[in-house]
PDB file of C-alpha atoms in Angstrom:
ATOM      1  CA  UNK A  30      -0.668   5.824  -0.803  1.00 55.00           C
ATOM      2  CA  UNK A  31      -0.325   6.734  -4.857  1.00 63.00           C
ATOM      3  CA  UNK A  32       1.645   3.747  -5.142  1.00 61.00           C
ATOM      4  CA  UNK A  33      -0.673   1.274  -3.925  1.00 63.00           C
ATOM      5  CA  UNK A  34      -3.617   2.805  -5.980  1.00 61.00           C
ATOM      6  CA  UNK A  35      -1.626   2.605  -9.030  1.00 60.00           C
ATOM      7  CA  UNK A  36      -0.826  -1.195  -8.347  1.00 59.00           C
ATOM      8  CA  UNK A  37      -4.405  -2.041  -7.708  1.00 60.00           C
ATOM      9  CA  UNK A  38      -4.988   0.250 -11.157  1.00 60.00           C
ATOM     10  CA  UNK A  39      -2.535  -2.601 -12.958  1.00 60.00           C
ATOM     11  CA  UNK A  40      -4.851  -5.271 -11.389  1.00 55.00           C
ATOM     12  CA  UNK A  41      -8.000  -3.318 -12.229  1.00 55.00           C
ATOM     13  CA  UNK A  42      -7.385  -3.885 -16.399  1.00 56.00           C
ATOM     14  CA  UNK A  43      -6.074  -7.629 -15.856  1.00 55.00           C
ATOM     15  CA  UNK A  44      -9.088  -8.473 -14.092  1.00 60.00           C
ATOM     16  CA  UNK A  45     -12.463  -7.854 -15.055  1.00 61.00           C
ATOM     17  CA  UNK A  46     -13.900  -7.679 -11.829  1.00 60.00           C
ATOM     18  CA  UNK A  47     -11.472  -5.353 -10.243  1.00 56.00           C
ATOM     19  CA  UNK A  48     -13.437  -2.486 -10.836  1.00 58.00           C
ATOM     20  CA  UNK A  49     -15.168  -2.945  -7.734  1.00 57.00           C
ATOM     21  CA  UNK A  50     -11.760  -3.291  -6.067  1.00 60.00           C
ATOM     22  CA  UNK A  51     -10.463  -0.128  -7.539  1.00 61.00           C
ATOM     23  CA  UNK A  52     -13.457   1.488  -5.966  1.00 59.00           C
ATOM     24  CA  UNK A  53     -12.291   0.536  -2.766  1.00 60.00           C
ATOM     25  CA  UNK A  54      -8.194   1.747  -2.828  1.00 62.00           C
ATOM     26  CA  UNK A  55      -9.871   5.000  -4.207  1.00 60.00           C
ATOM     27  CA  UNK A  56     -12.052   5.335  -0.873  1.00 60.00           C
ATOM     28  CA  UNK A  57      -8.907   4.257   0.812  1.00 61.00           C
ATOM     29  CA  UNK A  58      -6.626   7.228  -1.284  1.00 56.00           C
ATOM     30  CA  UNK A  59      -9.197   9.560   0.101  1.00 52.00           C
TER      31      UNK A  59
END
């Protein structure tokens, strides 16, 4: 489950709007 937030983390700072999608593996982590 780490891994996958940490992958969506790489995507997060290469896309702008991936904030909102790093919002969502976070819920997900939970």
């Amino acid at each position: 489950m780490r891994a996958t937030v940490k992958l969506v983390l790489r995507n997060d700072y290469v896309r702008k709007d991936g904030k909102q999608q790093l919002f969502y593996v976070f819920k997900i982590a939970d």
